[in-house]
Short mmCIF file of C-alpha atoms in Angstrom, two decimals:
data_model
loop_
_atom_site.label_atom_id
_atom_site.label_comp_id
_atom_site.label_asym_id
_atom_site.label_seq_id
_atom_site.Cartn_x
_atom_site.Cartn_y
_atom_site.Cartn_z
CA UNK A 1025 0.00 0.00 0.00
CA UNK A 1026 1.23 3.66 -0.76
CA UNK A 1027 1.79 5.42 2.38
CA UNK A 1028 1.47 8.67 0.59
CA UNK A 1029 -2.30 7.58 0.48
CA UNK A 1030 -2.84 6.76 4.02
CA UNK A 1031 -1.35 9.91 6.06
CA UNK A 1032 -3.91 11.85 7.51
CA UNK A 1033 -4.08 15.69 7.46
CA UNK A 1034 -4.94 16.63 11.13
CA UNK A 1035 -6.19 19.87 12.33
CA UNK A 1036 -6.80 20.17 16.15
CA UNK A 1037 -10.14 22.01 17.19
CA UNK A 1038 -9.26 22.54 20.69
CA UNK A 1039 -7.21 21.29 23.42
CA UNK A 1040 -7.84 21.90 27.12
CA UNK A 1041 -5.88 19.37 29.22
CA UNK A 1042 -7.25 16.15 29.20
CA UNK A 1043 -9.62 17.02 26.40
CA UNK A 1044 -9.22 17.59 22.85
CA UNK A 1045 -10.29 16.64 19.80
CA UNK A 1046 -9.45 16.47 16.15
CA UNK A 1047 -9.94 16.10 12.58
CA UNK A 1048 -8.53 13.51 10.02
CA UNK A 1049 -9.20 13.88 6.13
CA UNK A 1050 -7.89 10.26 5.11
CA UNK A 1051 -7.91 9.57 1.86
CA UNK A 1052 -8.14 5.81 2.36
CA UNK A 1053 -10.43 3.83 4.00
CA UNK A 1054 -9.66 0.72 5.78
CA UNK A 1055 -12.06 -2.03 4.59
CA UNK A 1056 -14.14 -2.14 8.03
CA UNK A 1057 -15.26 1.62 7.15
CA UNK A 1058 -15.87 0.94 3.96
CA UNK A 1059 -19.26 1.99 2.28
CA UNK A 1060 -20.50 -0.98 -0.37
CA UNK A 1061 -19.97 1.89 -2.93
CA UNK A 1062 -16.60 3.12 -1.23
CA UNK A 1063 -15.53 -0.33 -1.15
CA UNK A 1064 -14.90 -0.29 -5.30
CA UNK A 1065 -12.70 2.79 -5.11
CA UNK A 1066 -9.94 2.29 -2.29
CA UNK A 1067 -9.02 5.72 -3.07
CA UNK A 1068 -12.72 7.33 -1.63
CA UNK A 1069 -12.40 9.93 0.86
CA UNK A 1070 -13.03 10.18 4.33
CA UNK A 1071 -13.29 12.18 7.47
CA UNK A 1072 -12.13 11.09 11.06
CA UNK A 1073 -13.29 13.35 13.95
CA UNK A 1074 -11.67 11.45 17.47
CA UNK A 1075 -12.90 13.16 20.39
CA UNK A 1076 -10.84 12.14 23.05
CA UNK A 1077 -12.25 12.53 26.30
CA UNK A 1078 -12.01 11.02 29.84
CA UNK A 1079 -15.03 9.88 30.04
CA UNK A 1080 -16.54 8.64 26.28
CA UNK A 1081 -13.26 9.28 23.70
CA UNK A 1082 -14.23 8.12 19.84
CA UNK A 1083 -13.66 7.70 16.75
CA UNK A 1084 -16.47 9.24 13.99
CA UNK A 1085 -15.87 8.07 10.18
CA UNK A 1086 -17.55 10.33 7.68
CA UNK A 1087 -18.09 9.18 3.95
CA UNK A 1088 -18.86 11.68 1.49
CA UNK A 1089 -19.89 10.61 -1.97
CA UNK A 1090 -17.82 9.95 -4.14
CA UNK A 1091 -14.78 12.08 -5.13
CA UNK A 1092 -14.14 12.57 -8.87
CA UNK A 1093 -11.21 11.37 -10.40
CA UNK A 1094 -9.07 14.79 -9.77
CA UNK A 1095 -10.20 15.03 -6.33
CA UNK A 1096 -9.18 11.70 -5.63
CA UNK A 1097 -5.45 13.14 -6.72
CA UNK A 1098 -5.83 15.95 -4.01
CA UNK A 1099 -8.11 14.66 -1.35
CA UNK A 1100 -7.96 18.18 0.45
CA UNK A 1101 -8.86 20.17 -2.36
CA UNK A 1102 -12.40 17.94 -1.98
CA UNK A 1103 -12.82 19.86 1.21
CA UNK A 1104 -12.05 23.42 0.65
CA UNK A 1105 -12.82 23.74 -3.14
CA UNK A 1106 -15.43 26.17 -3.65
CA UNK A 1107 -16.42 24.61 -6.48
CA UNK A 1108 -20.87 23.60 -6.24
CA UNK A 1109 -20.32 20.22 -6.84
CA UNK A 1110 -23.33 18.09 -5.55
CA UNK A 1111 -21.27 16.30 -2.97
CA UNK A 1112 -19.95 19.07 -1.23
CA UNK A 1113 -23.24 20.43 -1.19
CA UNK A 1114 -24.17 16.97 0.69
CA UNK A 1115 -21.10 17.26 2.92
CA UNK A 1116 -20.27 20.67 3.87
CA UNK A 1117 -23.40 21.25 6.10
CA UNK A 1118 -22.46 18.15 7.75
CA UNK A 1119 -19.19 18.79 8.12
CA UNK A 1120 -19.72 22.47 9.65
CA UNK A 1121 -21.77 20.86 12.15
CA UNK A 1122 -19.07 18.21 13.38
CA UNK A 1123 -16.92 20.60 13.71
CA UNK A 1124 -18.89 22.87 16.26
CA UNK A 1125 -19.80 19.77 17.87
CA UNK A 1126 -16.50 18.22 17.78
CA UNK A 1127 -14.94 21.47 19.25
CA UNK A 1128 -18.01 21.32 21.84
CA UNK A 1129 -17.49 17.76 23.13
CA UNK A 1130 -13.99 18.94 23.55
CA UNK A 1131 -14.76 21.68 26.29
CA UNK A 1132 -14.83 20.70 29.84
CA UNK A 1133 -18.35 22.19 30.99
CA UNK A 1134 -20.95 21.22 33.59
CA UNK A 1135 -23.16 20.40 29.78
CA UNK A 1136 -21.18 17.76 29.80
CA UNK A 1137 -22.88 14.66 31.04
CA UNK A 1138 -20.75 12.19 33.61
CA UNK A 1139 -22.92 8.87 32.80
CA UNK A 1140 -22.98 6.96 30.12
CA UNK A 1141 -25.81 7.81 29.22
CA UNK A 1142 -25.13 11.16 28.23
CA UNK A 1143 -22.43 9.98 26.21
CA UNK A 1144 -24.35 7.24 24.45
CA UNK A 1145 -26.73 9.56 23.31
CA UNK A 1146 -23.84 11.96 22.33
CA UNK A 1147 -22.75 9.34 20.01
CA UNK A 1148 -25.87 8.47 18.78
CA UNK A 1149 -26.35 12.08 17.97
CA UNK A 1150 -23.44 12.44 16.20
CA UNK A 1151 -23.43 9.29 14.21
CA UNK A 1152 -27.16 9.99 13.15
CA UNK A 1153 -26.10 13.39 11.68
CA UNK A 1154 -23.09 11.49 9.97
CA UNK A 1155 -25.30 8.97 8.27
CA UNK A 1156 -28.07 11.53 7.04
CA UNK A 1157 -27.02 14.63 7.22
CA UNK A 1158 -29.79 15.47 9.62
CA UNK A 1159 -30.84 14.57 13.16
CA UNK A 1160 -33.84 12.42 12.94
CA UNK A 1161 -36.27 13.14 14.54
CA UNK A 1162 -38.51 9.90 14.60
CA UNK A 1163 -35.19 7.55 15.40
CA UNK A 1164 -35.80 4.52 17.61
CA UNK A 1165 -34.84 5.68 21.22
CA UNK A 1166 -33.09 2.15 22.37
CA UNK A 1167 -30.15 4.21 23.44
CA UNK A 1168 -28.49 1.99 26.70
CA UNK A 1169 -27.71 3.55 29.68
CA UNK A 1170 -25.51 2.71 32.43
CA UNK A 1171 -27.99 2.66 35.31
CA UNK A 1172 -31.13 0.29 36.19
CA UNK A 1173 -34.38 2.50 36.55
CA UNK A 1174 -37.18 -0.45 37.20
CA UNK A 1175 -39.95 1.68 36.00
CA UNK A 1176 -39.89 2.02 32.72
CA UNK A 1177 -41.41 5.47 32.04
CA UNK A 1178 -38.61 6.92 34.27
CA UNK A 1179 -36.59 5.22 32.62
CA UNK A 1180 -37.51 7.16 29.44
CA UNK A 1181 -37.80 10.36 31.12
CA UNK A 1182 -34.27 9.85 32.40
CA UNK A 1183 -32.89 9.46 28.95
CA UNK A 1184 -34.86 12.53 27.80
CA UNK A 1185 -33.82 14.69 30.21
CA UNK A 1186 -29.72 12.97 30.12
CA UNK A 1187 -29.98 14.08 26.58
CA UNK A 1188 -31.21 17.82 26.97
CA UNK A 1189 -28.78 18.25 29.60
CA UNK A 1190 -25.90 17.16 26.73
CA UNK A 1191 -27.84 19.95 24.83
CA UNK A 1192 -27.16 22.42 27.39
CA UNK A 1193 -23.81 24.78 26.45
CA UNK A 1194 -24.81 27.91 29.43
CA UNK A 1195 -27.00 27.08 32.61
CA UNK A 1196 -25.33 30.80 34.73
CA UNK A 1197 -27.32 29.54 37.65
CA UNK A 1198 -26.55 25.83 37.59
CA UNK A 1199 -30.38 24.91 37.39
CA UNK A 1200 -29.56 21.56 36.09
CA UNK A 1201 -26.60 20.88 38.26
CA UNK A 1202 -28.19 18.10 40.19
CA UNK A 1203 -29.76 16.71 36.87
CA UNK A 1204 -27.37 13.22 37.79
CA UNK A 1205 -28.16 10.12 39.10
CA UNK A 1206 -31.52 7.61 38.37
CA UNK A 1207 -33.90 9.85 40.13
CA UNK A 1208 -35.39 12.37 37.99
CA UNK A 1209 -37.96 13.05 40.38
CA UNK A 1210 -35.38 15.13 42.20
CA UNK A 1211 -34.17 17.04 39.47
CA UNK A 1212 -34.85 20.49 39.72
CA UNK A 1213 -37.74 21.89 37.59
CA UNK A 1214 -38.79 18.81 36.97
CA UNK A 1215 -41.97 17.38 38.75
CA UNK A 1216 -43.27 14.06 39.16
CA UNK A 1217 -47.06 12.24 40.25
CA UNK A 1218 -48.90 9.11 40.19
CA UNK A 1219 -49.99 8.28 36.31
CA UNK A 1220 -53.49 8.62 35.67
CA UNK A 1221 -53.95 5.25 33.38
CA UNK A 1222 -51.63 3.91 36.65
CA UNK A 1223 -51.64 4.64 39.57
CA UNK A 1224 -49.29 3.02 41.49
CA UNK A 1225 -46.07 4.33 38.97
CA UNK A 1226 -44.43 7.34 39.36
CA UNK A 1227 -43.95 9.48 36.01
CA UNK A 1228 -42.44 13.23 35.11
CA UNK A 1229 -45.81 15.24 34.50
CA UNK A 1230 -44.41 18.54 33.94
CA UNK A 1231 -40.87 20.56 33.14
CA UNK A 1232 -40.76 24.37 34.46
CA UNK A 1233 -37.59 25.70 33.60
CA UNK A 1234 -39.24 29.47 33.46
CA UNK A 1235 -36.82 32.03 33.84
CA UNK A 1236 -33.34 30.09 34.57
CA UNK A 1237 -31.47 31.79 31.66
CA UNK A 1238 -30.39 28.79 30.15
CA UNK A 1239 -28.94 28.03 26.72
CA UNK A 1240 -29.16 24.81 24.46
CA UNK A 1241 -31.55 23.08 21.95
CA UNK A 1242 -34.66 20.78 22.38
CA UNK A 1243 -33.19 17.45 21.32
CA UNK A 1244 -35.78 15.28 20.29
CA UNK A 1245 -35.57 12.40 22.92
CA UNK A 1246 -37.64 15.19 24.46
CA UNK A 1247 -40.51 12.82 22.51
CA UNK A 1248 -39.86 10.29 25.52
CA UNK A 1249 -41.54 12.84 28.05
CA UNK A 1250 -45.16 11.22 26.91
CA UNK A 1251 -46.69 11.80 30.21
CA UNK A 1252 -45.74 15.43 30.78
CA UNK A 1253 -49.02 17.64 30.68
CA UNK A 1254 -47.36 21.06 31.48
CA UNK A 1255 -43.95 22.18 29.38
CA UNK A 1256 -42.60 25.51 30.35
CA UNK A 1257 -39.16 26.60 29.14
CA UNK A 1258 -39.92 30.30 29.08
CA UNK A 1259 -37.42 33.31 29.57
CA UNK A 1260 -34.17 31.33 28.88
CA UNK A 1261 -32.14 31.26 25.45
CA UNK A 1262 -33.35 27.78 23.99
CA UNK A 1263 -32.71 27.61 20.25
CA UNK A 1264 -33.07 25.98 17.12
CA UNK A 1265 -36.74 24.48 16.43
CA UNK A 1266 -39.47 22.52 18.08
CA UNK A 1267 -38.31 18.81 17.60
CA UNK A 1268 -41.11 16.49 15.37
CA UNK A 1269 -41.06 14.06 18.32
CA UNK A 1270 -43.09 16.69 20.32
CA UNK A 1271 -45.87 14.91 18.54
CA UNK A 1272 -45.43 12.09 21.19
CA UNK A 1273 -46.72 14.37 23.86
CA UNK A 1274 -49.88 13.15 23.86
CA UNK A 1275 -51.46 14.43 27.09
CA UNK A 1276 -49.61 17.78 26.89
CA UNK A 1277 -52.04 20.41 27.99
CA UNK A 1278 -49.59 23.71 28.52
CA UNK A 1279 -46.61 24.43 26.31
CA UNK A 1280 -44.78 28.10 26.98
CA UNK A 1281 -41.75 28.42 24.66
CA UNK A 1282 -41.78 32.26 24.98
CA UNK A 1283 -39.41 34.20 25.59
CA UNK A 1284 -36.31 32.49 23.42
CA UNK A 1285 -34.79 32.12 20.61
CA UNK A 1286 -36.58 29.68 18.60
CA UNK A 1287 -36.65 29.97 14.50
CA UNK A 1288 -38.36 29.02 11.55
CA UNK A 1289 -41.80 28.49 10.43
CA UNK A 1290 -44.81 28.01 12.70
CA UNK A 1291 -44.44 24.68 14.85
CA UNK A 1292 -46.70 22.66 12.95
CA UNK A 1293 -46.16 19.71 15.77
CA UNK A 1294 -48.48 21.96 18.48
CA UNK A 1295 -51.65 21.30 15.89
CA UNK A 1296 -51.43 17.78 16.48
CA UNK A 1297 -51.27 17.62 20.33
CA UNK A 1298 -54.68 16.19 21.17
CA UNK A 1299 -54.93 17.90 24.43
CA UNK A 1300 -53.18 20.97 23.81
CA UNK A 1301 -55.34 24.25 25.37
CA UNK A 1302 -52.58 26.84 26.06
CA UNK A 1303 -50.02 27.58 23.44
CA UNK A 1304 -47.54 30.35 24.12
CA UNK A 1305 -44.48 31.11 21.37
CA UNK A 1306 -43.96 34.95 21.86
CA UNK A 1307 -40.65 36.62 22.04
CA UNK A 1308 -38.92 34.13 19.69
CA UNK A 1309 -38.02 34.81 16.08
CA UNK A 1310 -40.87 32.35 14.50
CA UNK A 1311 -41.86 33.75 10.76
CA UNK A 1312 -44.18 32.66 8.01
CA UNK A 1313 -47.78 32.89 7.54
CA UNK A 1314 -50.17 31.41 10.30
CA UNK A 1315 -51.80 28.09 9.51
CA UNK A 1316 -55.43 27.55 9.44
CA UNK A 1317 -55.27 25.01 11.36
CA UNK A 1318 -53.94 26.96 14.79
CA UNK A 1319 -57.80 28.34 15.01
CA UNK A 1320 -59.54 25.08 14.47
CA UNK A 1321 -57.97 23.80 17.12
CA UNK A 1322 -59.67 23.55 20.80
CA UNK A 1323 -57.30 26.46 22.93
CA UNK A 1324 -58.06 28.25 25.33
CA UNK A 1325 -54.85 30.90 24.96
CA UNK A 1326 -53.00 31.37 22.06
CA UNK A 1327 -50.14 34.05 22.37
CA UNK A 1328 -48.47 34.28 19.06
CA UNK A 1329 -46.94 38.06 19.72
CA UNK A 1330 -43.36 39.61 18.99
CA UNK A 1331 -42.33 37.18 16.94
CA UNK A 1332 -41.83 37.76 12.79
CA UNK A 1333 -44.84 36.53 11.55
CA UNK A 1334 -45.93 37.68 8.35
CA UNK A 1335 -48.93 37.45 5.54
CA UNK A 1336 -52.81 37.72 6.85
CA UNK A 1337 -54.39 36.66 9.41
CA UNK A 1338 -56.83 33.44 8.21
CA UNK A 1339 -60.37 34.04 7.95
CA UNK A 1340 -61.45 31.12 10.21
CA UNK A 1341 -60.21 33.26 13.19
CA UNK A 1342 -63.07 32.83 14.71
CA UNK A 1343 -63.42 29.05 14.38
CA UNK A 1344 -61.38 29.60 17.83
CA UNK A 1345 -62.58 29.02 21.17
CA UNK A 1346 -59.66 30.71 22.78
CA UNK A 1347 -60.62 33.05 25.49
CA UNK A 1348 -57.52 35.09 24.96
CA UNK A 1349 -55.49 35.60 21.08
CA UNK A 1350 -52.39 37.49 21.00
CA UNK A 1351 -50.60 38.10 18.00
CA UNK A 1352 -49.61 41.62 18.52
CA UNK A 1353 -45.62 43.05 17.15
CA UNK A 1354 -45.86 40.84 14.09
CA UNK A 1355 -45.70 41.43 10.51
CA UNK A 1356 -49.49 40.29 9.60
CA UNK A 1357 -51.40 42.23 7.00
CA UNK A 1358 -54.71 42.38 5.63
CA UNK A 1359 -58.32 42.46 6.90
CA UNK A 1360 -59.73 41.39 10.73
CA UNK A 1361 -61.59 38.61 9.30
CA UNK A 1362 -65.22 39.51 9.86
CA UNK A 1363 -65.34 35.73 11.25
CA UNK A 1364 -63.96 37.15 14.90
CA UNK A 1365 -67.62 38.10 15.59
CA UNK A 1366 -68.43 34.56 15.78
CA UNK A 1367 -65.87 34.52 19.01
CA UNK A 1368 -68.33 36.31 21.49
CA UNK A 1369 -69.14 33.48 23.41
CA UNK A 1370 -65.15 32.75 24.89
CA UNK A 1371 -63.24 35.83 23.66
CA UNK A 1372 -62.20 37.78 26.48
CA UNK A 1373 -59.05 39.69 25.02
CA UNK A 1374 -58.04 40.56 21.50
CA UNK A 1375 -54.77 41.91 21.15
CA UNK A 1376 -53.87 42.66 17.41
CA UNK A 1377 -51.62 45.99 17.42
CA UNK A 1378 -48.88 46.58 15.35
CA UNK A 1379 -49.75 44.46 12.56
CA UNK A 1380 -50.22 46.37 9.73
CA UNK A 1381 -53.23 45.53 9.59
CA UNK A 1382 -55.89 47.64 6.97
CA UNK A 1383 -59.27 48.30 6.10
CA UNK A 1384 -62.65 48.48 7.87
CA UNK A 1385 -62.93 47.27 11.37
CA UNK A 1386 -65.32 44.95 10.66
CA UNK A 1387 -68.79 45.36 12.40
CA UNK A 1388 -68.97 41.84 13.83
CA UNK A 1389 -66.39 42.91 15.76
CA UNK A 1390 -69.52 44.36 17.88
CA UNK A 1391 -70.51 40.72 18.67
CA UNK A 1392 -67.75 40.20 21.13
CA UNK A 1393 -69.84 40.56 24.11
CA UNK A 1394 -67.72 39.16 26.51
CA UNK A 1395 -64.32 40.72 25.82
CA UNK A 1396 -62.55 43.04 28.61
CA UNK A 1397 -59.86 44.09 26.62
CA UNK A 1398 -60.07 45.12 22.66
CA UNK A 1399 -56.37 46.32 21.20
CA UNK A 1400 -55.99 46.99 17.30
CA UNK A 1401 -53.92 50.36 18.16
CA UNK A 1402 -50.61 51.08 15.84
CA UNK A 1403 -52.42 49.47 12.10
CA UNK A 1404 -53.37 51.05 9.28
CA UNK A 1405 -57.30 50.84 9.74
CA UNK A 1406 -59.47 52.90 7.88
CA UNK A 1407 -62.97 54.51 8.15
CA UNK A 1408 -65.77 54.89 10.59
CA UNK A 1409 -66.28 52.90 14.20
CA UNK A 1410 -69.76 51.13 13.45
CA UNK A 1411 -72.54 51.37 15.90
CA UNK A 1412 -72.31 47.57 16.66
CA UNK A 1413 -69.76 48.65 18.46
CA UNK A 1414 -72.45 49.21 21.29
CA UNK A 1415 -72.36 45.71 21.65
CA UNK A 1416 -69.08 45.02 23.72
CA UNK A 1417 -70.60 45.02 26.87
CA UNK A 1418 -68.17 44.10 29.12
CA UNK A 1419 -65.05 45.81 27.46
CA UNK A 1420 -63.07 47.77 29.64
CA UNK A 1421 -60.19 48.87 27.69
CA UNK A 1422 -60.72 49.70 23.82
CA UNK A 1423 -57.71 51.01 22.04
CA UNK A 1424 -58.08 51.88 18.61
CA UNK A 1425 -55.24 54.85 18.72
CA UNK A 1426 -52.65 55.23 16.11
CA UNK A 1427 -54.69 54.37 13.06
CA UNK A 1428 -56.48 56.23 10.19
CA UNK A 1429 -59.93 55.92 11.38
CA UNK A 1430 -62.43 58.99 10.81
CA UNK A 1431 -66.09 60.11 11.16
CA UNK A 1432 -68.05 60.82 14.63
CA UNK A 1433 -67.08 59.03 18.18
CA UNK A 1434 -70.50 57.44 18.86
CA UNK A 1435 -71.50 58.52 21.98
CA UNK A 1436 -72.95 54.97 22.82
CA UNK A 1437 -69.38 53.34 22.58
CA UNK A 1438 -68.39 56.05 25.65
CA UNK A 1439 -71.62 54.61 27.72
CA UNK A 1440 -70.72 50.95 27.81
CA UNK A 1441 -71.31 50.17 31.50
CA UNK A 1442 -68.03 48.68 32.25
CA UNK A 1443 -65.59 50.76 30.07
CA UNK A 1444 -62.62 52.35 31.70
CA UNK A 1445 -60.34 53.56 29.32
CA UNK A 1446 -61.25 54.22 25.65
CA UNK A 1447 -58.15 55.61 24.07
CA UNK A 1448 -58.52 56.82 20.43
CA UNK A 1449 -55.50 58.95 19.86
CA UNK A 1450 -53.87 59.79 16.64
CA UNK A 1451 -56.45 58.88 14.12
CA UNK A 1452 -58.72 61.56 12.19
CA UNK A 1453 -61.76 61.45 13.74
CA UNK A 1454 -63.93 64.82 13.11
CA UNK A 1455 -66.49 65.16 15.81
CA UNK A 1456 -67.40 62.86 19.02
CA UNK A 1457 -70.81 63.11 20.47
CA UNK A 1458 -71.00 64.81 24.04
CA UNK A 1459 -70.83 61.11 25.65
CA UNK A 1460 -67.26 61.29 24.55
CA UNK A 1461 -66.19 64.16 25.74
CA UNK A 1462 -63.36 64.11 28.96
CA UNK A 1463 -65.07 66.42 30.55
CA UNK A 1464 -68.80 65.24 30.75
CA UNK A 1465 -67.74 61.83 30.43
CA UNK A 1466 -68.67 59.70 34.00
CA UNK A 1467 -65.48 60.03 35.98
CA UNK A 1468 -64.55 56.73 36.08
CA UNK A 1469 -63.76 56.82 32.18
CA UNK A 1470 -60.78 57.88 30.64
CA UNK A 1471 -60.47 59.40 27.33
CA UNK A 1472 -57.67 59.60 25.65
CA UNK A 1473 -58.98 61.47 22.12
CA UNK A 1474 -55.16 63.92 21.31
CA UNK A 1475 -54.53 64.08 17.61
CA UNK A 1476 -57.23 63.82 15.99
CA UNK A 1477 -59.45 66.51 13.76
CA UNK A 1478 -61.89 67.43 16.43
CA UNK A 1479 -62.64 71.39 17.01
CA UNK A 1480 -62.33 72.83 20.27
CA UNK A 1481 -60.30 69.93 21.87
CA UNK A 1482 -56.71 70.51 23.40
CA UNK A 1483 -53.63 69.11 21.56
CA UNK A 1484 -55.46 68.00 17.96
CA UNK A 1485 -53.40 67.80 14.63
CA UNK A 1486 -52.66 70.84 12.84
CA UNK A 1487 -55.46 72.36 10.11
CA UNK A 1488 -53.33 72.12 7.65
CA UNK A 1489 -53.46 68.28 8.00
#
């Protein structure tokens, strides 16, 4: 055999005492690593990536496609050629990612699992990503672990939760620290009660890690929590997407995401939770158009806002039964469906400002007799407040400010028996009936009506307006 062929080019990603790891582009393959396509060309390229490490050191072999015939001739050039040939488009996604991960395993950090658990799954992870260029999210979870849990659903949840640690890179306040050891019942944020189908075992029913700052990705052994009923991971710096194997989560009643920095389309995997009613997502970076399907869906709270959502808003909005829709700081346009009148029966608060929303308010917005708050402030709405309006009974805060609406404040909108503050502000309306006015308005209401086009009031726009 030529040596010439068989000395690796090595490039070390990091070294920290006892850890290090680094990469090998080989460009031969012992037989044992051999593809069945590889096998016909002893000259096919490969990738090494030995992670050596106290605990779980190893050895990752990474076949690319084949190489052509000059790239077989200079094996490195395969790597850093800029050239769009269809296996480095195959590889070099792949190969970014073992790097970063390589150079993670690498780093002594409390992220770093001490069981073998941890570092079976770290494998698996790895080796997945190798073989598809994606981690799966549907793989079989028969990972082995190095500790003997008799019941079997902790026994899950303890490899779920061994497997988000090892997706953990920042906890500041050490919130998983005690995450070690067979008894996940003890692990912080993590809560535990009798099953309902059984009684007599013990299973994780809900996760709160609200507000511990940390930073990581869901992996999707997550899946294996299939008794949780309450998920709440919000205020800390989670990443990436919402794993497919959420879809496992069958009895999951409250998931709160907010408050991260989750990407990507809508997380299609919430619509099929059968016993989803309380979906938060806001404050994250989510974008795309809203799917049908969100408001067809039995929820009692749906808070959608500050993320980057953009195109309309779906006309079977009021197919929900929510009691409280948020989708406020978002990039929606179009129309208010005129569906949201068929809403009154749950609706208590509608928050849709800064949208960009336009046109009418619609008047079966006026059917929405049990909402307290009403927000469509900072839009682009247009024309005149219908007198349907009359029909939101029990609103006590209507903010329609910051829009282009116009006409004649009704004074029947400024008698509604429980209103408090009606706040109208920098739109173009010309005249408001006496009802409406600050001054003769029952004390207990507060009108806020600056900058509009109404005579004889304080702090209006200018004539020439």
């Amino acid at each position: 055999m030529d040596k010439s062929r068989t000395t690796p080019v090595r490039f070390d990603v990091a070294k920290d005492g006892l850890y290090s790891s680094s990469i090998h582009f080989c460009d031969h393959l012992s037989s044992r690593h051999r593809t069945r396509r590889a096998a016909r060309d002893p000259h096919c390229s490969a990738l090494d990536i030995t992670v050596n490490h106290p605990r779980f050191p190893s050895t990752l072999h990474f076949i690319p496609l084949l190489a052509s015939k000059q790239q077989q001739q200079q094996p490195w050039r395969r790597w850093r050629s800029p050239l769009h040939l269809p296996e480095m488009e195959a590889s070099a996604p792949s190969l970014l990612f073992l790097l970063l991960f390589a150079s993670s395993l690498s780093r002594p950090s409390s992220a770093l699992s001490a069981d073998a658990g941890a570092a079976s799954t770290a494998r698996r992870h790895l080796l997945a990503l190798i073989e598809n260029g994606i981690l799966p999210d549907d793989f079989e979870f028969d990972i082995e672990i190095g500790v003997r849990i008799a019941n079997p659903r902790l026994r899950r949840a303890y490899i779920a939760l061994q497997a988000w640690r090892s997706a953990i890179y920042s906890d500041p306040f050490n919130y998983t620290g005690n995450w070690q050891g067979p008894d996940v019942c003890t692990y912080n944020g993590v809560f535990c009660s009798p099953a309902p189908d059984e009684p007599s075992l013990n299973v994780v029913a809900g996760v709160d890690l609200n507000g511990a700052d940390i930073a990581g990705h869901l992996p999707p052994e997550l899946g294996l929590l299939t008794d949780v009923a309450l998920f709440h991971i919000n205020s800390n710096r989670f990443c990436g997407t919402i794993p497919k194997s959420f879809s496992r989560l069958a009895i999951l009643r409250e998931f709160d995401a907010s408050n991260n920095r989750f990407v990507g389309p809508f997380p299609r995997v919430v619509l099929g939770l059968p016993s989803l009613t309380y979906l938060d997502l806001r404050f994250n970076d989510f974008e795309g158009a809203l799917p049908p399907e969100l408001f067809d869906k039995e929820l009692d709270a749906i808070f959608l806002n500050d993320n980057r959502f953009s195109s309309r808003i779906p006309d079977n909005l009021g197919n929900s039964k929510a009691s409280v829709v948020v989708v406020a700081n978002n990039k929606l346009g179009g129309c208010i469906p005129a569906s949201v009148g068929n809403m009154g029966a749950t609706l208590n608060e509608l928050i849709l400002l800064n949208n960009g929303l336009v046109g009418c308010l619609p008047p079966e917005m006026g059917n929405l007799g049990n909402a307290t708050v009403v927000d469509a402030s900072l839009n682009s709405l247009t024309g005149e407040l219908s007198e349907s309006f009359q029909g939101l009974s029990k609103v006590e805060q209507l903010d329609l400010s910051h829009n282009v609406l116009m006409g004649v404040l009704p004074g029947r909108l400024c008698q509604l028996p429980s209103l408090a503050s009606l706040t109208v502000s920098y739109n173009f309306f010309t005249g408001e009936a006496e009802e409406c006015v600050p001054s003769s308005t029952k004390s207990e209401l507060v009108v806020d009506d600056r900058s509009n086009c109404l005579a004889k009031r304080p702090r209006q726009k200018s004539n020439r307006l």
